[in-house]
Each structure stands twice: as structure tokens, then as C-alpha cells.
Coordinates of C-alpha atoms in Angstrom, one line a residue:
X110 CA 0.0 0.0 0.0
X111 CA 0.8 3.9 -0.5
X112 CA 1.6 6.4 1.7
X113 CA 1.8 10.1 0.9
X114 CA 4.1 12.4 3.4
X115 CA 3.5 16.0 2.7
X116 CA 6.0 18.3 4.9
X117 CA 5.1 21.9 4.5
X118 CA 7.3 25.0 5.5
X119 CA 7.6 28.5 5.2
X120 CA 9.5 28.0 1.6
X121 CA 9.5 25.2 0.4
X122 CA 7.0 21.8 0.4
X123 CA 8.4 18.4 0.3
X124 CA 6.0 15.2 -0.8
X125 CA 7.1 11.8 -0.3
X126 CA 5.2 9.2 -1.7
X127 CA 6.0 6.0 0.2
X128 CA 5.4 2.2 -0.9
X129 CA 6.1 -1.2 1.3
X130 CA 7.6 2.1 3.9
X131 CA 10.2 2.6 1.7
X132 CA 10.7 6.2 -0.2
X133 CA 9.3 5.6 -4.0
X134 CA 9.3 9.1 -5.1
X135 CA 9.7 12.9 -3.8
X136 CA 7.9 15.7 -5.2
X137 CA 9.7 19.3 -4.1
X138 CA 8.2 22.8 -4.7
X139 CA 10.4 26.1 -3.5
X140 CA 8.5 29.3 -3.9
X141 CA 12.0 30.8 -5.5
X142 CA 11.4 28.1 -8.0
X143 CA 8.0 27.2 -8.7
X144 CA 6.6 24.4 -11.4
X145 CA 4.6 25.6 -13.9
X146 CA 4.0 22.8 -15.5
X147 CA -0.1 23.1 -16.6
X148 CA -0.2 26.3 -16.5
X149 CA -2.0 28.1 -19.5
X150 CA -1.0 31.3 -21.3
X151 CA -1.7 33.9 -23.7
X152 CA 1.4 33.9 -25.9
X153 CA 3.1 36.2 -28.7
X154 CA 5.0 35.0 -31.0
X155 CA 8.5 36.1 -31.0
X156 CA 9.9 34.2 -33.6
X157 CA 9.7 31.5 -36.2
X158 CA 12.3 29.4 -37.1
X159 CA 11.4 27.0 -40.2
X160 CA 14.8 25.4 -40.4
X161 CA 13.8 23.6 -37.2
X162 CA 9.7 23.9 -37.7
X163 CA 9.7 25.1 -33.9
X164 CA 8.7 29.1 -33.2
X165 CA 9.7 31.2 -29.5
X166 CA 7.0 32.6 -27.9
X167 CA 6.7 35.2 -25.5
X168 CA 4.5 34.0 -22.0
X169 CA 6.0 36.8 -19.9
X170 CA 9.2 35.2 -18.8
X171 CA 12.6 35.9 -18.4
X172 CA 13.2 33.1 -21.1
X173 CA 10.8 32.6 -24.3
X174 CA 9.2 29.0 -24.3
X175 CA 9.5 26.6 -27.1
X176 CA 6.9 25.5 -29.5
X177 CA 7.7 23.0 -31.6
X178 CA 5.6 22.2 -35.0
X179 CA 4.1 19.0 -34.1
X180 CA 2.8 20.6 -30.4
X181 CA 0.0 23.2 -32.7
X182 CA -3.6 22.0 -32.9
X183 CA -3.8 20.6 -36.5
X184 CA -0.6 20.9 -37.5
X185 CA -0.9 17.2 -37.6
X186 CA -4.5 16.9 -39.0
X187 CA -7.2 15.2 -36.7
X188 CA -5.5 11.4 -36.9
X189 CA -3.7 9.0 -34.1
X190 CA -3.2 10.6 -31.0
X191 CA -1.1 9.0 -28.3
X192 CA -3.1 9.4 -24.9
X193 CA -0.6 9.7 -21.5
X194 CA -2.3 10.5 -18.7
X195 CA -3.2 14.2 -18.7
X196 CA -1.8 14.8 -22.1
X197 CA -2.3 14.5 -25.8
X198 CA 0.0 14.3 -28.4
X199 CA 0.2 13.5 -32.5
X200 CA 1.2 9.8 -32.5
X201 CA 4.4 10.7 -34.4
X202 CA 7.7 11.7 -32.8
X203 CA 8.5 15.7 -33.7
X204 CA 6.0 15.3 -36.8
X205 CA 8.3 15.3 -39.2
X206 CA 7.6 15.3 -43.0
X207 CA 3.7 15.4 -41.7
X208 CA 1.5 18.4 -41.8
X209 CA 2.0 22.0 -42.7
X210 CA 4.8 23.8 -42.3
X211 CA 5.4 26.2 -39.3
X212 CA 6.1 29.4 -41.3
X213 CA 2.0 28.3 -42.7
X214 CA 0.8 28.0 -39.3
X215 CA 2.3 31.1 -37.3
X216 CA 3.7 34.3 -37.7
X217 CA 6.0 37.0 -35.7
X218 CA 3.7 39.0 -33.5
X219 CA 0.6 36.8 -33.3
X220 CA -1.3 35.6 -30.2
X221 CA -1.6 31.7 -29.8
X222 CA -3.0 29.7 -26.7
X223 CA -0.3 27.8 -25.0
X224 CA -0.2 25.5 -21.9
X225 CA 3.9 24.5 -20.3
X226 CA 4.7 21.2 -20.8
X227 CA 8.1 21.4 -19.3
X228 CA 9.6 23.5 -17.0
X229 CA 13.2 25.3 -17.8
X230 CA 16.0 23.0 -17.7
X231 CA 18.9 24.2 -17.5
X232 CA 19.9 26.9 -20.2
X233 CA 16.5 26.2 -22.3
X234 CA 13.2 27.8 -22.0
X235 CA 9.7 26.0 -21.0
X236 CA 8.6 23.3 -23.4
X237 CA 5.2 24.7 -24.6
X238 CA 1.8 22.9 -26.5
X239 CA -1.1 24.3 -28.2
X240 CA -3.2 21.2 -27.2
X241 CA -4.7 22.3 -24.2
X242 CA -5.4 19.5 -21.3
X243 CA -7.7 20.3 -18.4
X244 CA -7.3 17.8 -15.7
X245 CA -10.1 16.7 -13.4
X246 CA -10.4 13.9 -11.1
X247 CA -11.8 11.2 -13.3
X248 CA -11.5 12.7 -16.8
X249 CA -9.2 15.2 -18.5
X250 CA -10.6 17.8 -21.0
X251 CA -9.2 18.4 -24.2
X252 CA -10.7 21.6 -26.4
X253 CA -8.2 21.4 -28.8
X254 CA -9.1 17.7 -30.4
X255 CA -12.2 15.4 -30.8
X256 CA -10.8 12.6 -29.3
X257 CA -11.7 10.3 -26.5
X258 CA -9.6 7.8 -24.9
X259 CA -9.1 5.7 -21.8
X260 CA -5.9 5.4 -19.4
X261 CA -3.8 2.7 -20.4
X262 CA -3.2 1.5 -16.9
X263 CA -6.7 0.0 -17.1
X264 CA -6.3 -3.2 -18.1
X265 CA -9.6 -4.8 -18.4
X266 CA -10.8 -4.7 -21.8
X267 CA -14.2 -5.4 -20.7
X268 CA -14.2 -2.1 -18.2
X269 CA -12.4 -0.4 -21.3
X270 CA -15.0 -0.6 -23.3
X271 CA -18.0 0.3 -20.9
X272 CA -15.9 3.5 -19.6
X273 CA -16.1 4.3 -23.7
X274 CA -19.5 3.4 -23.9
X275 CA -20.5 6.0 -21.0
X276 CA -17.8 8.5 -22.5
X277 CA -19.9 8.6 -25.9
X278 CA -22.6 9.6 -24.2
X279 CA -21.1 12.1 -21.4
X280 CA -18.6 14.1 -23.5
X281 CA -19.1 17.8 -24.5
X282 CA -19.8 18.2 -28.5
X283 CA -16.4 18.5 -30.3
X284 CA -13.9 18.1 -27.7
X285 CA -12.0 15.5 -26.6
X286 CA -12.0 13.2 -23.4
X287 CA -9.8 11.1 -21.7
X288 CA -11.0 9.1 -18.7
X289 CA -8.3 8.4 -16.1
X290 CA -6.7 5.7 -14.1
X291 CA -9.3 6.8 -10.8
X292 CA -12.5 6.2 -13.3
X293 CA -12.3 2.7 -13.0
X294 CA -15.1 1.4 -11.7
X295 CA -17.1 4.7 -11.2
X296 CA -20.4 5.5 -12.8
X297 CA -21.9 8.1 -15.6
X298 CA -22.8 10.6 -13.0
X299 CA -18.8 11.4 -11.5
X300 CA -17.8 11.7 -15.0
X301 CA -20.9 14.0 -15.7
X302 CA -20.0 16.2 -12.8
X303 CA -16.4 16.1 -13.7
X304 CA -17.2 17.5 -17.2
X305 CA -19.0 20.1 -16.1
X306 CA -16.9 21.4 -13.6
X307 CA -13.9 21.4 -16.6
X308 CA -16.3 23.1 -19.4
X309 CA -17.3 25.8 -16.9
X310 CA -13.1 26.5 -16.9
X311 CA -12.6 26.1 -20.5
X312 CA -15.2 29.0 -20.9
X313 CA -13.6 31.0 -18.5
X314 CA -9.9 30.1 -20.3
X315 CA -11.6 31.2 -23.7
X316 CA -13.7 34.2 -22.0
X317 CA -10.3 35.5 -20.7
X318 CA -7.9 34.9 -23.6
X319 CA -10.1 37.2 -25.5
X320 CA -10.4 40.2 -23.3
X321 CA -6.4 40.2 -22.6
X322 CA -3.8 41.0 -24.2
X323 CA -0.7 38.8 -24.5
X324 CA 1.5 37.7 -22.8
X325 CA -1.1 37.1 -19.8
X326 CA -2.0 33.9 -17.7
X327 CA -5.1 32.3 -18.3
X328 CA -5.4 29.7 -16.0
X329 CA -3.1 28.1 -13.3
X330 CA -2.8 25.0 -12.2
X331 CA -3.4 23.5 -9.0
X332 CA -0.5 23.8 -6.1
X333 CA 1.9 20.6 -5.8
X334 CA -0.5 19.2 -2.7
X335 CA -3.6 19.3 -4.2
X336 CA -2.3 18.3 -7.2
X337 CA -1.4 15.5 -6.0
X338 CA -4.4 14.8 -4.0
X339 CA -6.7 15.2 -7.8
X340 CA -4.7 12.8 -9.7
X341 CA -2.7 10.0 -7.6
X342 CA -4.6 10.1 -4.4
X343 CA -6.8 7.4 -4.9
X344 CA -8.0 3.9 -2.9
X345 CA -4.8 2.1 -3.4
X346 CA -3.4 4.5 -0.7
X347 CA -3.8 4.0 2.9
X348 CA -2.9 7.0 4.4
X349 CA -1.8 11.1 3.4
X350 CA -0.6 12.8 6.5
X351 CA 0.3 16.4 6.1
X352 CA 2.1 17.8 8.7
X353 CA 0.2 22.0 8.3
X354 CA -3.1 22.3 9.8
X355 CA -3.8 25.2 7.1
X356 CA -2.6 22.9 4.5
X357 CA -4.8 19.7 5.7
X358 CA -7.8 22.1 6.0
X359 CA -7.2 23.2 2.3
X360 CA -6.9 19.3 1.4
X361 CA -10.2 18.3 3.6
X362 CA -11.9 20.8 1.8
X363 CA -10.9 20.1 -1.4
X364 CA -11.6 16.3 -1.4
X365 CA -15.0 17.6 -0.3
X366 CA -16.0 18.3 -4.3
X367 CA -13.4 15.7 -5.4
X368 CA -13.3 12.6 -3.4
X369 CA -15.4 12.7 0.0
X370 CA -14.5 9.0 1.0
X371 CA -10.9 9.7 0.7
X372 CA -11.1 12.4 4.1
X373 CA -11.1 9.6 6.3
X374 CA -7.5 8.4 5.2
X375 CA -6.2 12.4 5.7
X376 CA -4.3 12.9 9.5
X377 CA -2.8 15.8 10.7
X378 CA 0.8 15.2 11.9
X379 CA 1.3 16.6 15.5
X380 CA 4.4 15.2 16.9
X381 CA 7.0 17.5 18.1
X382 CA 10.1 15.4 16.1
X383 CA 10.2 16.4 12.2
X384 CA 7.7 14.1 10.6
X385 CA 10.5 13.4 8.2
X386 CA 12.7 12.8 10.2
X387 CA 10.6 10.3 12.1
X388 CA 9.7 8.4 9.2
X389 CA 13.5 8.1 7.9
X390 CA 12.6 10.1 5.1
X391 CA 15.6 12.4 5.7
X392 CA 17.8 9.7 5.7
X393 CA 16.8 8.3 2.5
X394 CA 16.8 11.4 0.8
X395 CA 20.3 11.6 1.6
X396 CA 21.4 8.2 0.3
X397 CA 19.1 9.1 -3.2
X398 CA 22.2 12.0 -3.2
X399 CA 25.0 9.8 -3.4
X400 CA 26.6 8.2 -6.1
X401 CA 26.9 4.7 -5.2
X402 CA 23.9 2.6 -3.8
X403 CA 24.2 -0.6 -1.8
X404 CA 22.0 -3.7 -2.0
X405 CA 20.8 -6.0 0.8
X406 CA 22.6 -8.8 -0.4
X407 CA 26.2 -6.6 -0.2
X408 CA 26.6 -5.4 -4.0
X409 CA 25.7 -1.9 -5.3
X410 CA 25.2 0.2 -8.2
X411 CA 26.8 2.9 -8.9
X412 CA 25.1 5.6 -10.9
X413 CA 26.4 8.3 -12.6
X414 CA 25.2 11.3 -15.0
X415 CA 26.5 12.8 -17.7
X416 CA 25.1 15.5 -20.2
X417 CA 24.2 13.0 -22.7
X418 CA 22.8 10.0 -20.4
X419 CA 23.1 8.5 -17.3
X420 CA 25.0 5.5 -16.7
X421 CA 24.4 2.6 -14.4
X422 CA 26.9 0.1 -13.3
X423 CA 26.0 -3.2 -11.3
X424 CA 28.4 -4.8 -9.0
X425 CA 28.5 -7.8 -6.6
X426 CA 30.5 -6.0 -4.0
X427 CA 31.1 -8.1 -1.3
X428 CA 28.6 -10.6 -2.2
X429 CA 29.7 -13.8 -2.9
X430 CA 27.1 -16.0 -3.1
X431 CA 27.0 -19.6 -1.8
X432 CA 27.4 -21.8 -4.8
X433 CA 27.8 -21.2 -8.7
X434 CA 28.8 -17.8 -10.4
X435 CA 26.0 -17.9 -12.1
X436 CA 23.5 -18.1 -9.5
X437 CA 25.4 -15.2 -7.8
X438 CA 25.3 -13.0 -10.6
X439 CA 21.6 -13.9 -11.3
X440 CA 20.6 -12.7 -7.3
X441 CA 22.3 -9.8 -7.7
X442 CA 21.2 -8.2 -11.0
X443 CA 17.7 -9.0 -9.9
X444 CA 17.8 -7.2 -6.7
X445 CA 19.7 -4.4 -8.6
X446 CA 16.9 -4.3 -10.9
X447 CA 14.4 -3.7 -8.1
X448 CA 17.0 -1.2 -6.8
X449 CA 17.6 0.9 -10.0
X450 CA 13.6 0.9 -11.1
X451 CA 13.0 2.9 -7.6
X452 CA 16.1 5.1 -7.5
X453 CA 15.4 5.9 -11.2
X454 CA 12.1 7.2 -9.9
X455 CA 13.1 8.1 -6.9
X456 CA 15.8 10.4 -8.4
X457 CA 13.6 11.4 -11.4
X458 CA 16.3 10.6 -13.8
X459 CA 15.4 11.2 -17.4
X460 CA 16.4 11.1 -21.4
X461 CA 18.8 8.0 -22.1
X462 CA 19.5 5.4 -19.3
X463 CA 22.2 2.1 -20.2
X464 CA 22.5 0.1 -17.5
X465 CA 25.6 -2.6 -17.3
X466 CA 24.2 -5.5 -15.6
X467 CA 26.8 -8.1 -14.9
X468 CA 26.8 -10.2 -17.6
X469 CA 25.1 -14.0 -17.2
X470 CA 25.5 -16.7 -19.2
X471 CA 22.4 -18.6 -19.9
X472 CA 19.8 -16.8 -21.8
X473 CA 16.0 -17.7 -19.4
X474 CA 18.1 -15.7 -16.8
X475 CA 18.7 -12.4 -19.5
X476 CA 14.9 -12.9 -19.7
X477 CA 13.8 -12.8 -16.4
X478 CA 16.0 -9.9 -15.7
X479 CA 14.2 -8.0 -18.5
X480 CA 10.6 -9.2 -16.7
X481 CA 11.4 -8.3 -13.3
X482 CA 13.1 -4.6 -14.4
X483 CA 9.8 -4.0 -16.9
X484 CA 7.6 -5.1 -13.7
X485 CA 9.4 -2.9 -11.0
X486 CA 8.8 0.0 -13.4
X487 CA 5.0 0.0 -13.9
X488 CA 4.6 1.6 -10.5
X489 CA 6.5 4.9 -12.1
X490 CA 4.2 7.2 -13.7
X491 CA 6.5 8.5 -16.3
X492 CA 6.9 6.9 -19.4
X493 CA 9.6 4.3 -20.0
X494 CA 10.9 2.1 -22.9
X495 CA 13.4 -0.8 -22.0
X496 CA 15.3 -2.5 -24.8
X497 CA 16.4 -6.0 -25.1
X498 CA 20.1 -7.0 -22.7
X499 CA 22.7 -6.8 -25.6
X500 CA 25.4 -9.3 -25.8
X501 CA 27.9 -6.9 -23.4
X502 CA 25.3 -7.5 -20.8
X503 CA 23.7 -3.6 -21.0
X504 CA 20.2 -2.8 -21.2
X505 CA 19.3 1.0 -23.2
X506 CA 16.4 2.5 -21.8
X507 CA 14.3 6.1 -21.9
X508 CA 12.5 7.8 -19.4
X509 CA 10.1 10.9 -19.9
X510 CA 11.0 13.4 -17.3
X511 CA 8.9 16.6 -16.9
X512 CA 11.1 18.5 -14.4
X513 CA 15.1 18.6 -12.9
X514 CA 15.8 15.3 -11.4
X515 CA 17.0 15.4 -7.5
X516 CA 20.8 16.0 -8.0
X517 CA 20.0 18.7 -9.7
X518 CA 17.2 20.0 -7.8
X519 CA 19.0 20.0 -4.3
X520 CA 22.4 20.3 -5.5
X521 CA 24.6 22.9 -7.8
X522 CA 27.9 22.2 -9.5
X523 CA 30.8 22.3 -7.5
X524 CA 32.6 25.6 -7.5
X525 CA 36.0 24.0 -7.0
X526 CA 35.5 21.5 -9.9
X527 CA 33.0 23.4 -11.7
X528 CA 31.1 19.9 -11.2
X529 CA 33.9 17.4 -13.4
X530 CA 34.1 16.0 -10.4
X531 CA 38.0 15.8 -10.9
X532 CA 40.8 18.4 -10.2
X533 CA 44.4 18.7 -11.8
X534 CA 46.7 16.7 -9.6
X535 CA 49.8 18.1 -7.3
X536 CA 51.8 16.9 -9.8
X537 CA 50.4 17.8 -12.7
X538 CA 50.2 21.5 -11.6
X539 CA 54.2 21.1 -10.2
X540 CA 55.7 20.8 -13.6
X541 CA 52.9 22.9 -15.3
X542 CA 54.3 26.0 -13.1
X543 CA 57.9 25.3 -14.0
X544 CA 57.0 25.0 -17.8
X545 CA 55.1 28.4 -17.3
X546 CA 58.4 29.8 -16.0
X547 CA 60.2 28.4 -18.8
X548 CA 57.8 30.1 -21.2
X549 CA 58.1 33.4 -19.4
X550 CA 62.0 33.2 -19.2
X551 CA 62.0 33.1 -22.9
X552 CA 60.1 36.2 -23.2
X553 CA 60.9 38.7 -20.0
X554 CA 64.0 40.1 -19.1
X555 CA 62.8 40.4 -15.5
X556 CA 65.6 39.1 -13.1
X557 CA 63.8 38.2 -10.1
X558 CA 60.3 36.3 -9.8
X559 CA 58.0 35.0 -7.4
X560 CA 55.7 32.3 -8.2
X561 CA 52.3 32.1 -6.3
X562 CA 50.5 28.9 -6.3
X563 CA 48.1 26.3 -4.6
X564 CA 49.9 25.3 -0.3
X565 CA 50.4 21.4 -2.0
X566 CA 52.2 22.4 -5.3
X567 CA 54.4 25.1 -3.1
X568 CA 55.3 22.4 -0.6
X569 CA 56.2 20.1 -3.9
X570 CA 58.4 22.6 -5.2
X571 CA 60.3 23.6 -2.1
X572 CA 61.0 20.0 -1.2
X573 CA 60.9 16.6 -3.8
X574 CA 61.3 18.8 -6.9
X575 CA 63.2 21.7 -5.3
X576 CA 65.9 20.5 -7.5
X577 CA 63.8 20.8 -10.8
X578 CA 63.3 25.1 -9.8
X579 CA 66.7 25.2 -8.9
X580 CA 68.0 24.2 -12.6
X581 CA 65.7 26.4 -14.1
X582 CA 66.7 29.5 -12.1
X583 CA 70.4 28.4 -12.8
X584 CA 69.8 27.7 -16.6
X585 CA 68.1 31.1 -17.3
X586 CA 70.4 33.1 -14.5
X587 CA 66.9 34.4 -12.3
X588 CA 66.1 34.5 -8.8
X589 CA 62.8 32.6 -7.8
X590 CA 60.8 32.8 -5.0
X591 CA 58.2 30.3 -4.1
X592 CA 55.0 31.8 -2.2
X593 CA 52.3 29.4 -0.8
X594 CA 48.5 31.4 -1.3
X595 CA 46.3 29.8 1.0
X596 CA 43.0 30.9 -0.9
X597 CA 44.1 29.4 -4.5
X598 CA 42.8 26.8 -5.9
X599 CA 45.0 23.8 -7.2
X600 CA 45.3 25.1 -10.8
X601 CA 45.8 28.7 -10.2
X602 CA 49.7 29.8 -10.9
X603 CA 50.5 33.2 -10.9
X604 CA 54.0 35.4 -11.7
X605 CA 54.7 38.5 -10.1
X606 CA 57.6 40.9 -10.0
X607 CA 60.3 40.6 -7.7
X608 CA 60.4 44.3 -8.1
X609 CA 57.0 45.8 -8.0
X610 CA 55.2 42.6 -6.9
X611 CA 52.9 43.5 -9.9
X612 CA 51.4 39.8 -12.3
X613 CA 53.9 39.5 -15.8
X614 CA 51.9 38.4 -18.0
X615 CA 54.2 38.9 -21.1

């Protein structure tokens, strides 16, 4: 069963989701850095760029959002849509060689409609779409196609088809529906209600987008809690605990129009420890920081990103099983694969995943691994593909992500290593300041110098390689003076003269 955390301070609100007591995901929201992700705008077209079919619009950031060709409302005609939950998309990746050109579609200075997909990551703009989604509880409203559709992770075909049946019946005239995972199982009526709640705001939207001018906001989305509480807090959770009494009120309240059952399963945290802390959330959250990631049975993964994917590594450790290699190897992918589906999530790790299991021998085994990764990932509500183990053992996989992943969202680059995780060694900055002397020797006339640099490469120079500086000075007939700066860092090297203690930097 589920179990949803929700620590609230003054800046920032932490929710954990937890499953079997263990930390599945965690959902943070600083007001210095707020999602908005579902938010919908009135947008002006800065710029269109046909060489990649995408335009820049203008929503009143900092940063222009991007609007790629296949993300306009019938660019792409009224054919297959793919249906995620909440969102609706041409079923073709980027659109390309399909539909009208952008340059047809929009022009600089125009208003267009657009909701945020994606929030800024890194250097780039919001992700932006011109097919409009308007989630409720049970169904989510789509003005901008005719579609309807039902939530893949409803697996009865026989349920399938009477949610459609009712759909047909319940939808609003010419816009599109999809019902969600939480209307399984419910009747006509919820999704009746639902509708009419969502056409009342679509009016509103369409109201205000013509009385404004752009850029404006037309319509933002619910706050991270209640967010929450509309689209994953359903029956197959046991408990939300919130640790705000303003906060539960709010959540009370709203479950009052949206789920009235569901109040029961609400409590108000009052103990005097951090609720977190209590619950060894804290703790986990700092293991979900590190790099390397121990399993029960003594291996570990290791798990590292880069700017093009992020790499996975499997090791035994100090697991040694009790028998065959095989069957040691075999225990430990599988509980790495349990492992790596939840810190995947856990971390919100995104774009291209390879993970190097340890290589097995006998091909059922290769299967099973694949079963028991693809089964440990259905929990995760972002969308993932998993490709078959190649024959170095690695398995290529992709993960939608929406928003920064943990590292990034807690951390910031090292200022020492500008985040290489690597410096220049002693000894590498050693004979790089005596073959900056060299070159300056060469070039200057000036007779005495002192050399600044980092405490370790001083100490180098005045003792193991003291004799190195020596045959320099001697070769070019200079006087040098070694000064330890306590403040540098390793691969900072400075020449100043004897003289006027001024840098030489010819």
C-alpha cells in the first residue's frame, strides 16, 4: 500500500510518496522556483524558425518558451493521437515530414494559446503545446481535439469498453475526453460532474484569452498538494498525512468536491520530532544523493550522470554467493533491478539510461531480468521504454521526465571542480608552473620572480622537486621565490615581479 508524506514549511513543500515504507518518489516545490507545468497562457509570437519547424513565444518570462511544429492543434491533421495521462499528443515523434509547415501555421507578433509542458532545464526555456489538457479527477478535457480515450493502466478490456460506452454519451460536443486511471469502476454521474466542472473553466480560459492581451496567464494549475491529491490520491493509498493544519484544511476541503471518501485516510501530523525525520525520510533522501547505492545482499550500483545519459553500473560488491557464479550473478542483477527501477524514480532521472548488468551466461536468466526490471517499473508514472540486454550484458532505456531530477534540484555544481568531479593533480600543476616559467623566461627580461600557487604544489616545489626550480633558475640566470596562497585553488599559478610585486603576464 501507498503512503503520501507532505511536509510543508515556510519556503519550500516536500512530498514523499512511500510504498512497502520505503521512499518511491519525492515531489519538491520552492517558492523561488516554482513548477509551472499546466499552466496556461496567452502567448506572442517572438519568432519563427522554419529550419527547425519550432517558433519562441513570449508568456512573460525571463526566457521565451519553445513551441515545436508537431505541439499546434492541426498541424498534424485530426489522426492517431497518443493518450498519456493528462496529455495528448500526434502519434508521431517531432511530426516530421507530416503536416503544414510552421512558417503556414504562425507568424511574428501573433497571439496563440499555449499550456507549459516542461519547465526550464537548464539553459532552455519552457517546453510549450497548443493542445490544451484540463485535468479533473476522473477525466481530463481536451478543447483542442475530438478525441476520447481511456488510461492505459486499465487493463480490463471489458471495463475499457464500458468507460467508452459511457464516454460517448457524457462528452461535451467536439472536444475530446480522456478518462483516467481513478475512473475505474465509477459511474456516468462522477464523469458528468467532472465535465462540467472542466467546461465551466474552459469557458472562462476562452472568455479570458479574449479580453487580454498577450503575454497574460489564463489559468493556473493546482499547487503541488492538491495536485497530487486530484490525480494520484486514490484507494490504493492507505494514508496522506500532512504535517500543516492550514494545508490539511485546504486538502479536507478540497476532497470535499473531489473525493469525499478519501477524508477519512487524511491525518494531521502533530508530533514534536520532524515528521520526516521520524519516518526516515531524511535519511533516504540523503542516500538518493549519493553516487553509489548498496544492496541487501552486499553489491551496489553505482550511478552516474553525464550531459548526454546516465550511466548505471552493477556490481557484486562483497557478495559472494554460496554456490555457482552464475546463480550469484543472477541474485544480484535482480535485486539491482528492483533497486535501479526505484532510485530511477526516486531520483527522477530522465532522457537515455544504459544500464551494465553483470553479464550472465544462460539466456532464461537475461529474460527474467528484463521481466522483473519491466515489472518494477509500472509503479513509475513516467513513461519508459526498455530495450532488449545486448550481448555486453547492457540494457538501453528512456524515461520521460517533466522536471530537474534530485541531483540537480538539491544540488549545484561544485565551485571547486566546476562539477567534473575531478581536479588537476599536485603533480600535474608542479611541472605545469615550472614550464610556465620556462615560457616566461624566454620572453621577460625580469631578473627576479615570485611564483604564487596552490599550499600542496608550493610544498612540492620547495622539497621533492626543489631541485627541478633550482635548474631552471640556474639555466636562465633568475632569482625565484616560491609563495604558498592559502586561498588558491590547485590550478591557479601566478607570476609577479620581484620588483613591483605586480602579475607578468608577457
Amino acid at each position: 500500500m501507498k503512503e503520501f508524506l507532505i511536509n510543508v514549511a515556510p519556503l519550500e513543500t516536500r512530498i514523499a510518496v512511500l510504498e512497502e515504507k520505503r521512499l518511491a518518489e519525492l515531489i519538491i516545490e520552492r517558492q523561488e522556483n516554482r513548477s509551472v507545468v499546466g499552466n496556461i497562457y496567452k502567448g506572442k509570437v517572438e519568432s519563427v524558425l522554419p529550419g527547425i519547424q519550432a517558433a519562441f513565444i513570449d508568456i512573460g518570462f525571463e526566457k521565451n518558451g519553445f513551441l515545436y511544429v508537431s505541439d499546434i492543434a492541426g498541424a498534424e491533421g485530426t489522426g492517431d493521437f497518443v493518450f498519456e495521462e493528462g496529455t495528448a499528443k500526434p502519434n508521431q515523434r517531432g511530426g516530421r515530414g507530416r503536416g503544414p509547415a510552421i512558417d503556414k501555421l504562425l507568424k511574428k507578433g501573433q497571439s496563440i494559446m499555449v499550456q507549459v509542458s516542461k519547465d526550464t532545464l537548464g539553459t532552455k526555456g519552457v517546453r510549450l503545446t497548443n493542445y490544451v489538457t484540463l485535468p479533473g479527477r476522473y477525466c481530463v478535457l481536451m478543447p483542442t481535439v475530438s478525441n476520447i480515450g481511456v488510461s492505459r493502466k486499465i487493463d480490463s478490456d471489458k471495463e475499457r469498453d464500458r468507460l467508452r460506452k459511457i464516454l460517448q454519451k457524457v462528452r461535451p460536443k467536439g472536444l475530446g475526453v480522456i478518462l483516467r486511471t481513478a475512473a475505474e469502476d465509477r459511474e456516468k454521474a462522477d464523469f458528468e460532474a467532472d465535465l462540467k466542472y472542466l467546461t465551466k473553466e474552459w469557458q472562462k480560459i476562452k472568455n479570458k484569452m479574449e479580453s487580454v492581451k498577450a503575454p497574460c496567464l489564463l489559468h493556473e494549475d493546482l499547487s503541488p498538494v492538491l495536485r497530487l491529491v486530484r490525480d494520484t490520491f486514490t484507494s490504493d493509498v492507505s494514508r496522506l498525512t500532512v504535517d500543516s493544519e492550514s494545508e490539511y484544511s485546504r486538502i479536507l476541503n478540497f476532497l470535499d468536491s473531489f473525493g469525499p471518501a478519501l477524508k477519512k485516510r487524511c491525518k494531521l501530523y502533530k508530533g514534536k520530532r520532524p515528521m520526516f525525520d521520524r519516518m526516515g525520510v531524511e535519511e533516504e533522501i540523503e542516500k538518493a544523493l549519493n553516487r553509489k547505492v548498496y544492496l541487501k545482499s552486499g553489491g551496489h550500483i553505482c550511478i552516474d550522470q553525464t550531459e548526454a545519459l546516465i550511466a548505471i553500473d552493477v556490481n557484486t560488491g562483497r557478495f559472494t554467493g554460496s554456490s555457482r557464479l552464475e546463480e550469484t550473478v543472477f541474485k544480484t542483477n535482480m535485486e539491482a533491478a528492483e533497486e535501479i527501477a526505484r532510485q530511477v524514480r526516486l531520483r527522477d532521472l530522465g532522457g537515455i539510461i544504459v544500464i551494465d548488468f553483470i553479464d550472465m551466461q544462460y539466456e532464461r536468466n537475461r529474460k527474467e531480468l528484463i521481466r522483473k526490471l519491466s515489472e518494477c517499473l509500472k509503479g513509475d508514472r513516467a513513461k519508459t521504454t526498455i530495450s532488449e540486454i545486448s550481448e555486453l550484458g547492457m540494457i538501453e532505456m528512456t524515461r520521460k521526465r517533466v522536471k530537474h531530477n534530485l541531483i540537480k534540484a538539491l544540488s549545484q555544481p561544485c565551485p571547486y571542480c566546476d562539477g567534473s568531479g575531478m581536479v588537476r593533480s599536485v603533480t600535474t600543476m608542479t611541472f605545469g608552473a615550472l614550464r610556465k616559467l620556462e615560457n616566461l623566461f624566454c620572453r621577460s627580461k625580469e631578473k627576479k620572480v615570485i611564483l604564487q600557487v596552490h599550499a600542496d604544489v608550493a610544498r612540492r616545489l620547495r622539497n621533492e622537486n626543489k631541485d627541478l626550480l633550482e635548474a631552471i633558475a640556474q639555466r636562465f640566470d633568475r632569482e625565484i621565490a616560491v609563495e604558498s596562497v592559502s586561498d588558491f585553488h590547485i590550478t591557479a599559478v601566478k607570476i609577479l615581479s620581484g620588483r613591483t610585486r605586480k602579475e607578468i603576464t608577457a
